[in-house]
Amino acid sequence: CKSDGSSGNGVRNRKTDSEHDRDLIWREDEGFSHLVSRFYAPKRKSSDPKSFTLEEVAKHNTREDLWIIVEGKAYDVTKYVQHHPGGWLPMVNMAGKDCTDVFANYHPARVYEKMLPGYYVGEVSDYEVSDFVQEHREVRQKLLERGLFETRLSFYAYHVAFQAALFSCVLYGVLCCSTYSAHMLAAGVLGFFWQQVAGIGHDIGHNAVFHQMKKDNLGGLVVGPLLTGISIAWWKRSHNVHHIVCNSVENDPDIQFLPLFAITEKMFGKFWSTYHQKWFTTDAVAKLLVRYQHFLFYPVMAVARFNLYVQSWALLFSKDRIYNRKQEMACMLLFIGWNAALLSQLPSDERLRFLLLSHAVAGVLHVQICLSHFSMGTYNGHAYNDESDEWFKMQCATTLNIATPPLFDFVHIGLQHQIEHHLFPRLPRHNLREARKYVKPLCEKHGIVYHEPGFFQANVELVRTLYRTAQLSKNLKQADGGFYESPLWEGLNAQG
């Protein structure tokens, strides 16, 4: 830990001046905690700083006119939208809103000092922080003060060694064994290898391993397109949006799976996906598939990985601004190459079975991801409107944990602590269980949902959610617009 006015051991020296105390805050940079100024004034100071209300800032909520609020200060970041490393969608989803918590959890300390001041436009006169918001922000401060954002690289060294052992077993099973059972066992191990590598890919995609963009991007090329065939650029683009608008019907791509699945009746009818930039409609095909979605879920998860390959290539061939586009393409071609070489060593009648079995086992990962959110709350539009759906409460309402003993943490690759991860996405996986010691008591104190079923119970809840929506889909009727609508849709749109 480093600080302005700190002792040699990194513990902050307590000040007698409480006002000075409030001007300092713990922030993270490259995994280390720093006690820094809460606000950095622009170098070119205006003689008469402007003042805006929350309502005035909220009007600047488009890609072409985008303001945000951070720590009660207003910033016009319109010119930066096209350069944002996380893509334009996360910024547009927070346009005109208070993104203090979002900003803190996705940006290192240096951004506050080096970049934000250049976009400062004034103060927000009616900005207030409730006691609860202040309290949950203190949790982050405690984690930072304890240095829990610092990665223990030995943790990842162990997991890399374990995954290398898994891949060695795959090679041995394919190259050194001649029996069908050995080959199919190798296929299962390959699927488990992909699931385990995805854990590191998830962490590195959040810059939660090295906490340095260049190093994490380089590592991402290895654990993403090279070893798993999935573009890390595609994953970041989708996942960053998911975190910010978790379980929003119109904005979260991680729940937009029509015509296959609908996790809530709010999806019936027609809605515009801001991520996919297209309309989702409950047409006749969707109605048929959703009606049986609780039966289709696990079979679809067994082959869901193939869809990620398609999505990855689609993004890389798109006109969107992609970081390391050529390198990603090269790594994904190498992935195809080493997989083809591996399959070529098998008898011809076993190759398809090997391919399908390995992907089916890897499908456990997709089940784990869906468990985290499918059975939780959903909403229309955007969150961050008032105290009821601010950062902490929204993440808890839309996310669940999986109760599991520490011994089996490696199986869940950090997804068992999704609440803590969603609240503190740059927190290293090995410290999520420690963060839980702060988050759960705070939820219990304020009566906030903190849902933590076991793995099998979570599966039951997910299937029940799908079944419930499937039953509701039976009441849909064909509308004049060519798609099926529900009475709820008509009511929300003042129809009928």
Coordinates of C-alpha atoms in Angstrom, one line a residue:
C1 CA 0.0 0.0 0.0
K2 CA 1.2 3.5 -0.8
S3 CA -0.2 6.7 0.5
D4 CA 0.1 10.5 0.8
G5 CA 1.0 10.9 4.4
S6 CA 1.4 7.3 5.3
S7 CA 3.7 5.3 7.6
G8 CA 6.4 3.1 6.2
N9 CA 4.3 0.0 6.6
G10 CA 1.6 1.4 4.3
V11 CA -0.9 2.2 7.0
R12 CA -2.3 5.6 6.8
N13 CA -1.3 8.2 9.5
R14 CA -4.5 9.4 11.1
K15 CA -5.0 13.2 10.6
T16 CA -6.6 15.5 13.1
D17 CA -8.0 17.6 10.4
S18 CA -11.2 15.8 9.4
E19 CA -11.7 18.0 6.4
H20 CA -8.3 17.0 5.0
D21 CA -9.2 13.4 5.8
R22 CA -12.3 13.6 3.5
D23 CA -10.1 14.9 0.7
L24 CA -8.1 11.7 0.5
I25 CA -9.3 8.3 -0.7
W26 CA -7.9 4.9 -1.3
R27 CA -7.7 3.9 -4.9
E28 CA -6.0 1.0 -6.8
D29 CA -3.3 1.2 -9.5
E30 CA -1.6 -1.8 -10.9
G31 CA -3.0 -3.8 -8.0
F32 CA -1.5 -1.7 -5.3
S33 CA -3.4 0.6 -3.0
H34 CA -2.7 4.3 -2.9
L35 CA -4.1 7.0 -0.7
V36 CA -4.6 9.9 -3.1
S37 CA -6.6 13.1 -3.5
R38 CA -10.3 12.5 -4.1
F39 CA -10.4 15.2 -6.8
Y40 CA -7.8 16.6 -9.2
A41 CA -8.7 20.0 -10.6
P42 CA -8.1 20.7 -14.3
K43 CA -4.8 22.5 -15.1
R44 CA -6.7 25.3 -16.9
K45 CA -8.9 26.5 -14.1
S46 CA -12.0 28.5 -15.0
S47 CA -12.5 31.8 -13.2
D48 CA -16.1 30.9 -12.5
P49 CA -16.7 27.1 -12.2
K50 CA -20.1 26.2 -13.4
S51 CA -22.8 24.4 -11.4
F52 CA -25.3 21.8 -12.7
T53 CA -28.2 19.9 -11.2
L54 CA -28.6 16.1 -11.5
E55 CA -31.5 16.8 -13.9
E56 CA -29.4 19.0 -16.1
V57 CA -26.6 16.4 -16.3
A58 CA -29.1 13.6 -17.1
K59 CA -30.0 15.4 -20.3
H60 CA -26.6 14.6 -21.7
N61 CA -27.3 10.9 -22.2
T62 CA -26.4 10.0 -25.8
R63 CA -23.2 8.9 -27.6
E64 CA -23.0 12.3 -29.3
D65 CA -23.5 14.2 -26.0
L66 CA -22.3 12.2 -23.1
W67 CA -21.7 13.5 -19.5
I68 CA -21.1 11.5 -16.4
I69 CA -20.9 12.3 -12.7
V70 CA -18.0 11.1 -10.5
E71 CA -17.7 12.0 -6.9
G72 CA -20.2 14.9 -7.4
K73 CA -18.3 16.4 -10.3
A74 CA -19.6 16.6 -13.9
Y75 CA -17.5 15.5 -16.8
D76 CA -18.2 15.9 -20.5
V77 CA -16.5 12.8 -22.0
T78 CA -18.2 12.9 -25.4
K79 CA -14.9 13.2 -27.2
Y80 CA -13.5 10.2 -25.5
V81 CA -16.3 7.7 -26.3
Q82 CA -14.6 6.4 -29.5
H83 CA -11.3 5.9 -27.7
H84 CA -12.6 4.1 -24.6
P85 CA -10.7 0.8 -24.2
G86 CA -13.8 -0.8 -22.9
G87 CA -15.9 0.2 -25.9
W88 CA -18.6 2.8 -26.3
L89 CA -21.5 0.7 -24.9
P90 CA -20.5 0.9 -21.2
M91 CA -20.1 4.7 -21.5
V92 CA -23.5 5.1 -23.2
N93 CA -25.2 2.9 -20.6
M94 CA -23.9 5.3 -17.9
A95 CA -24.5 8.5 -19.8
G96 CA -26.1 11.3 -17.7
K97 CA -25.8 9.2 -14.5
D98 CA -23.8 9.1 -11.3
C99 CA -21.1 6.5 -12.2
T100 CA -18.9 7.0 -9.1
D101 CA -19.0 3.3 -8.1
V102 CA -18.8 2.0 -11.7
F103 CA -15.8 4.3 -12.4
A104 CA -14.0 3.3 -9.2
N105 CA -14.3 -0.4 -9.9
Y106 CA -13.1 -0.2 -13.5
H107 CA -10.4 2.4 -13.5
P108 CA -7.0 2.7 -11.8
A109 CA -6.0 5.7 -9.7
R110 CA -4.0 7.4 -12.5
V111 CA -7.1 7.9 -14.6
Y112 CA -8.5 10.2 -12.0
E113 CA -5.3 12.3 -12.0
K114 CA -4.2 12.1 -15.7
M115 CA -7.4 11.9 -17.7
L116 CA -10.5 13.0 -15.9
P117 CA -9.5 16.6 -15.2
G118 CA -9.4 17.4 -18.9
Y119 CA -13.1 16.6 -19.2
Y120 CA -14.2 18.5 -16.0
V121 CA -17.1 20.9 -16.6
G122 CA -18.4 21.8 -13.2
E123 CA -20.0 20.8 -9.9
V124 CA -23.2 19.0 -9.3
S125 CA -25.1 21.2 -6.9
D126 CA -27.7 18.7 -5.6
Y127 CA -25.4 15.7 -5.5
E128 CA -25.9 13.7 -2.2
V129 CA -24.5 10.5 -0.9
S130 CA -26.9 8.5 1.4
D131 CA -25.7 6.8 4.6
F132 CA -26.0 3.4 2.9
V133 CA -24.0 4.3 -0.2
Q134 CA -21.3 5.8 2.0
E135 CA -21.3 2.6 4.1
H136 CA -20.9 0.2 1.1
R137 CA -18.2 2.5 -0.3
E138 CA -16.4 2.1 2.9
V139 CA -16.2 -1.6 2.3
R140 CA -14.2 -1.0 -0.8
Q141 CA -12.0 1.4 1.2
K142 CA -11.3 -1.3 3.7
L143 CA -10.4 -3.8 1.0
L144 CA -8.0 -1.3 -0.5
E145 CA -6.5 -0.4 2.8
R146 CA -5.8 -4.0 3.5
G147 CA -4.1 -4.4 0.1
L148 CA -6.5 -7.0 -1.1
F149 CA -6.5 -5.8 -4.7
E150 CA -2.9 -7.0 -5.0
T151 CA -2.6 -10.2 -6.9
R152 CA -0.8 -13.2 -5.4
L153 CA 1.0 -14.5 -8.5
S154 CA 1.8 -17.8 -6.9
F155 CA -2.0 -18.5 -6.9
Y156 CA -2.0 -18.2 -10.7
A157 CA 1.3 -20.1 -11.1
Y158 CA -0.4 -23.0 -9.3
H159 CA -3.4 -22.9 -11.6
V160 CA -1.3 -22.6 -14.7
A161 CA 0.7 -25.7 -13.6
F162 CA -2.5 -27.6 -12.9
Q163 CA -3.9 -26.7 -16.3
A164 CA -0.6 -27.6 -18.0
A165 CA -0.9 -31.0 -16.3
L166 CA -4.5 -31.4 -17.6
F167 CA -3.4 -30.6 -21.2
S168 CA -0.5 -33.1 -20.9
C169 CA -3.0 -35.7 -19.9
V170 CA -5.0 -34.9 -23.1
L171 CA -1.9 -35.3 -25.3
Y172 CA -1.0 -38.6 -23.6
G173 CA -4.5 -39.9 -24.0
V174 CA -4.7 -39.1 -27.7
L175 CA -1.1 -39.7 -28.7
C176 CA 0.0 -42.6 -26.5
C177 CA -3.2 -44.6 -26.0
S178 CA -5.1 -46.6 -28.6
T179 CA -8.3 -47.5 -26.8
Y180 CA -11.7 -45.8 -27.3
S181 CA -12.2 -45.3 -23.6
A182 CA -8.8 -43.5 -23.2
H183 CA -9.7 -41.2 -26.1
M184 CA -13.0 -40.3 -24.7
L185 CA -11.5 -39.7 -21.3
A186 CA -9.0 -37.4 -22.9
A187 CA -11.9 -35.5 -24.5
G188 CA -13.5 -35.0 -21.1
V189 CA -10.2 -33.8 -19.7
L190 CA -9.9 -31.3 -22.6
G191 CA -13.3 -29.9 -21.8
F192 CA -12.4 -29.5 -18.2
F193 CA -9.1 -27.8 -19.3
W194 CA -11.1 -25.3 -21.3
Q195 CA -13.3 -24.6 -18.3
Q196 CA -10.3 -24.1 -16.1
V197 CA -8.5 -21.8 -18.5
A198 CA -11.7 -19.7 -18.8
G199 CA -11.3 -18.9 -15.1
I200 CA -7.9 -17.2 -15.8
G201 CA -9.4 -15.7 -19.0
H202 CA -12.2 -14.2 -16.9
D203 CA -9.8 -12.7 -14.4
I204 CA -7.3 -11.4 -16.9
G205 CA -10.1 -9.9 -18.9
H206 CA -10.9 -7.7 -15.9
N207 CA -7.2 -6.8 -15.5
A208 CA -7.4 -8.6 -12.2
V209 CA -4.2 -10.6 -12.7
F210 CA -1.4 -8.2 -13.6
H211 CA -3.5 -5.0 -13.3
Q212 CA -1.6 -3.7 -16.3
M213 CA -3.5 -3.4 -19.6
K214 CA -0.6 -4.5 -21.9
K215 CA 0.4 -7.5 -19.8
D216 CA -3.2 -8.6 -19.3
N217 CA -4.0 -8.1 -23.0
L218 CA -0.9 -10.3 -23.9
G219 CA -2.0 -12.9 -21.4
G220 CA -5.5 -12.7 -22.8
L221 CA -4.3 -13.7 -26.3
V222 CA -3.0 -16.9 -24.8
V223 CA -5.8 -17.9 -22.5
G224 CA -8.4 -16.6 -25.0
P225 CA -8.1 -17.2 -28.7
L226 CA -5.0 -19.4 -28.6
L227 CA -6.0 -22.0 -26.0
T228 CA -9.8 -21.7 -26.0
G229 CA -10.6 -20.3 -29.5
I230 CA -12.7 -17.4 -28.0
S231 CA -11.8 -13.8 -28.7
I232 CA -10.8 -11.9 -25.6
A233 CA -11.9 -8.7 -27.4
W234 CA -15.3 -10.2 -27.9
W235 CA -15.5 -11.3 -24.3
K236 CA -14.5 -7.9 -23.0
R237 CA -16.9 -6.1 -25.2
S238 CA -19.8 -8.3 -24.1
H239 CA -18.8 -8.8 -20.4
N240 CA -18.1 -5.2 -19.6
V241 CA -21.6 -4.2 -20.7
H242 CA -23.1 -7.2 -18.8
H243 CA -21.5 -6.0 -15.5
I244 CA -22.8 -2.5 -15.8
V245 CA -26.4 -3.3 -16.8
C246 CA -26.7 -6.7 -15.3
N247 CA -30.0 -8.4 -16.1
S248 CA -31.4 -5.4 -18.0
V249 CA -33.8 -6.8 -20.6
E250 CA -32.8 -4.3 -23.3
N251 CA -29.1 -3.8 -22.5
D252 CA -27.5 -6.9 -21.0
P253 CA -26.3 -9.3 -23.8
D254 CA -25.8 -12.1 -21.3
I255 CA -29.6 -12.7 -21.0
Q256 CA -30.6 -11.9 -24.6
F257 CA -31.0 -15.4 -26.0
L258 CA -34.3 -15.3 -27.9
P259 CA -35.5 -17.3 -29.8
L260 CA -34.0 -20.0 -27.5
F261 CA -34.5 -18.7 -24.0
A262 CA -36.5 -16.1 -22.2
I263 CA -35.8 -15.8 -18.4
T264 CA -38.6 -13.3 -17.8
E265 CA -42.0 -12.4 -19.3
K266 CA -40.6 -8.9 -19.8
M267 CA -38.9 -10.3 -22.9
F268 CA -42.2 -11.2 -24.5
G269 CA -43.3 -9.0 -27.4
K270 CA -40.6 -6.8 -28.9
F271 CA -37.6 -5.0 -27.5
W272 CA -34.5 -3.3 -28.9
S273 CA -31.1 -4.6 -27.9
T274 CA -28.7 -1.8 -27.4
Y275 CA -25.8 -4.3 -27.5
H276 CA -26.8 -6.3 -30.7
Q277 CA -28.4 -3.2 -32.2
K278 CA -31.4 -5.1 -33.4
W279 CA -35.0 -5.9 -32.4
F280 CA -35.8 -9.1 -30.5
T281 CA -39.3 -10.4 -31.1
T282 CA -41.3 -13.3 -29.8
D283 CA -42.2 -14.8 -33.1
A284 CA -43.7 -18.2 -33.7
V285 CA -40.3 -19.9 -33.6
A286 CA -39.4 -18.2 -30.3
K287 CA -42.8 -19.1 -28.8
L288 CA -42.2 -22.8 -29.7
L289 CA -38.7 -23.0 -28.3
V290 CA -39.4 -21.0 -25.2
R291 CA -42.3 -23.2 -24.4
Y292 CA -39.8 -26.1 -24.0
Q293 CA -36.8 -24.1 -22.8
H294 CA -36.5 -25.9 -19.5
F295 CA -35.9 -29.2 -21.4
L296 CA -33.6 -27.5 -24.0
F297 CA -31.4 -25.7 -21.6
Y298 CA -28.8 -28.4 -20.8
P299 CA -28.6 -29.8 -24.3
V300 CA -28.0 -26.3 -25.7
M301 CA -25.3 -25.7 -23.1
A302 CA -23.5 -28.8 -24.3
V303 CA -23.0 -27.1 -27.7
A304 CA -23.1 -23.4 -26.7
R305 CA -19.3 -23.1 -27.1
F306 CA -19.7 -23.3 -30.9
N307 CA -21.8 -20.2 -30.8
L308 CA -18.9 -18.3 -29.0
Y309 CA -16.6 -19.2 -31.9
V310 CA -19.0 -17.7 -34.3
Q311 CA -19.5 -14.6 -32.2
S312 CA -15.8 -14.2 -31.9
W313 CA -15.1 -14.3 -35.6
A314 CA -18.1 -12.1 -36.3
L315 CA -16.6 -9.3 -34.1
L316 CA -13.1 -9.7 -35.5
F317 CA -14.5 -9.3 -39.1
S318 CA -16.7 -6.3 -38.1
K319 CA -15.9 -2.7 -38.6
D320 CA -15.7 -2.0 -34.8
R321 CA -12.5 -0.7 -33.3
I322 CA -10.8 -3.9 -32.0
Y323 CA -7.6 -3.9 -30.0
N324 CA -5.1 -6.5 -31.3
R325 CA -7.4 -7.6 -34.1
K326 CA -4.7 -9.2 -36.2
Q327 CA -3.1 -10.9 -33.2
E328 CA -6.4 -12.3 -32.2
M329 CA -7.1 -13.7 -35.6
A330 CA -3.7 -15.3 -35.8
C331 CA -4.2 -17.0 -32.4
M332 CA -7.7 -18.2 -33.3
L333 CA -6.2 -19.8 -36.5
L334 CA -3.6 -21.5 -34.4
F335 CA -6.4 -22.8 -32.1
I336 CA -8.1 -24.3 -35.1
G337 CA -4.7 -25.7 -36.2
W338 CA -3.8 -27.5 -33.0
N339 CA -7.3 -28.8 -32.6
A340 CA -7.3 -30.2 -36.1
A341 CA -3.9 -31.8 -35.5
L342 CA -5.2 -33.4 -32.3
L343 CA -8.3 -34.8 -34.0
S344 CA -6.3 -36.1 -36.9
Q345 CA -4.5 -38.5 -34.5
L346 CA -7.8 -40.2 -33.7
P347 CA -9.5 -42.9 -35.7
S348 CA -11.9 -41.2 -38.1
D349 CA -15.0 -42.7 -36.5
E350 CA -14.0 -41.2 -33.1
R351 CA -13.3 -37.6 -34.1
L352 CA -16.8 -36.2 -34.0
R353 CA -17.5 -38.0 -30.7
F354 CA -14.3 -36.5 -29.3
L355 CA -15.2 -33.0 -30.5
L356 CA -18.8 -33.1 -29.1
L357 CA -17.8 -34.7 -25.8
S358 CA -15.0 -32.2 -25.1
H359 CA -17.4 -29.3 -25.9
A360 CA -20.2 -30.8 -23.8
V361 CA -17.9 -31.0 -20.7
A362 CA -16.7 -27.5 -21.3
G363 CA -20.5 -26.6 -21.4
V364 CA -20.4 -26.8 -17.6
L365 CA -18.9 -23.4 -17.8
H366 CA -21.9 -22.0 -19.6
V367 CA -24.2 -23.6 -17.0
Q368 CA -22.1 -21.9 -14.2
I369 CA -22.4 -18.5 -15.9
C370 CA -26.2 -18.8 -16.3
L371 CA -26.6 -19.9 -12.7
S372 CA -25.3 -16.6 -11.6
H373 CA -28.1 -14.5 -13.0
F374 CA -30.9 -16.4 -14.8
S375 CA -33.0 -16.9 -11.7
M376 CA -32.4 -13.4 -10.2
G377 CA -34.2 -10.1 -10.7
T378 CA -34.6 -8.4 -14.1
Y379 CA -35.6 -4.9 -15.1
N380 CA -36.3 -2.8 -18.1
G381 CA -34.1 0.1 -19.2
H382 CA -31.2 1.3 -17.0
A383 CA -30.5 1.1 -13.3
Y384 CA -28.8 3.9 -11.2
N385 CA -32.0 6.0 -11.1
D386 CA -32.2 6.4 -7.3
E387 CA -31.4 4.8 -4.0
S388 CA -33.4 1.7 -4.8
D389 CA -31.3 0.6 -7.8
E390 CA -27.9 2.1 -7.1
W391 CA -24.7 0.1 -7.8
F392 CA -24.6 -2.2 -4.7
K393 CA -28.3 -3.0 -4.6
M394 CA -28.6 -3.6 -8.3
Q395 CA -25.7 -6.1 -8.3
C396 CA -27.1 -8.0 -5.3
A397 CA -30.6 -8.1 -6.8
T398 CA -29.4 -9.6 -10.1
T399 CA -26.6 -11.9 -9.0
L400 CA -26.2 -14.9 -6.7
N401 CA -23.3 -16.8 -5.1
I402 CA -22.9 -20.6 -5.0
A403 CA -22.3 -21.9 -1.5
T404 CA -19.2 -24.2 -1.7
P405 CA -16.4 -25.3 0.6
P406 CA -13.0 -23.7 -0.1
L407 CA -11.6 -27.0 -1.1
F408 CA -13.8 -26.9 -4.3
D409 CA -13.2 -23.3 -5.2
F410 CA -11.0 -24.3 -8.1
V411 CA -14.0 -26.1 -9.7
H412 CA -16.1 -22.9 -9.7
I413 CA -13.2 -20.7 -11.0
G414 CA -14.4 -17.7 -8.9
L415 CA -17.9 -17.9 -10.2
Q416 CA -19.1 -19.1 -6.7
H417 CA -18.5 -15.5 -5.5
Q418 CA -20.2 -13.6 -8.2
I419 CA -21.8 -11.1 -5.9
E420 CA -18.4 -9.9 -4.6
H421 CA -16.9 -10.1 -8.1
H422 CA -19.7 -8.0 -9.6
L423 CA -19.2 -5.4 -6.8
F424 CA -15.4 -5.4 -7.1
P425 CA -14.5 -6.8 -10.6
R426 CA -10.8 -5.9 -10.3
L427 CA -10.4 -7.8 -7.0
P428 CA -8.2 -10.9 -7.6
R429 CA -10.2 -14.2 -7.4
H430 CA -8.3 -15.5 -4.4
N431 CA -9.5 -12.5 -2.3
L432 CA -13.2 -12.8 -3.1
R433 CA -13.9 -15.0 -0.2
E434 CA -12.3 -12.4 2.1
A435 CA -14.5 -9.7 0.6
R436 CA -17.6 -11.8 1.3
K437 CA -16.9 -11.3 5.1
Y438 CA -17.7 -7.6 4.5
V439 CA -20.5 -7.8 1.9
K440 CA -22.7 -10.4 3.5
P441 CA -23.0 -8.7 6.9
L442 CA -23.7 -5.4 5.2
C443 CA -26.6 -7.0 3.2
E444 CA -28.0 -8.6 6.4
K445 CA -27.8 -5.3 8.2
H446 CA -29.8 -3.5 5.6
G447 CA -32.2 -6.3 4.5
I448 CA -30.7 -6.6 1.0
V449 CA -30.9 -9.8 -0.9
Y450 CA -27.8 -11.9 -0.6
H451 CA -28.7 -15.2 -2.3
E452 CA -26.2 -18.1 -1.9
P453 CA -27.7 -21.5 -2.7
G454 CA -25.7 -24.6 -3.2
F455 CA -24.8 -25.7 -6.7
F456 CA -27.6 -28.2 -7.1
Q457 CA -30.2 -25.9 -5.6
A458 CA -29.1 -23.1 -7.9
N459 CA -29.7 -25.5 -10.9
V460 CA -33.2 -26.2 -9.5
E461 CA -34.0 -22.5 -9.2
L462 CA -32.7 -21.9 -12.8
V463 CA -34.9 -24.6 -14.3
R464 CA -37.9 -23.4 -12.2
T465 CA -37.3 -19.9 -13.7
L466 CA -37.2 -21.3 -17.2
Y467 CA -40.3 -23.5 -16.5
R468 CA -42.3 -20.5 -15.1
T469 CA -41.6 -18.4 -18.2
A470 CA -42.3 -21.3 -20.5
Q471 CA -45.7 -21.7 -18.9
L472 CA -46.4 -18.0 -19.3
S473 CA -45.5 -18.2 -23.0
K474 CA -48.5 -20.5 -23.5
N475 CA -50.7 -17.5 -23.0
L476 CA -49.1 -15.4 -25.7
K477 CA -51.3 -14.5 -28.7
Q478 CA -50.3 -13.5 -32.2
A479 CA -50.4 -9.8 -32.7
D480 CA -50.8 -7.7 -35.8
G481 CA -47.1 -6.9 -35.8
G482 CA -46.3 -10.4 -36.8
F483 CA -45.0 -11.5 -33.4
Y484 CA -46.5 -12.8 -30.2
E485 CA -47.3 -10.4 -27.4
S486 CA -48.5 -10.9 -23.8
P487 CA -51.1 -8.9 -21.9
L488 CA -48.2 -7.5 -19.8
W489 CA -46.6 -6.0 -23.0
E490 CA -49.9 -4.4 -24.0
G491 CA -50.3 -2.9 -20.6
L492 CA -46.8 -1.5 -20.5
N493 CA -47.4 0.2 -23.8
A494 CA -51.0 1.3 -23.2
Q495 CA -52.3 -1.0 -25.8
G496 CA -55.7 -2.8 -25.9

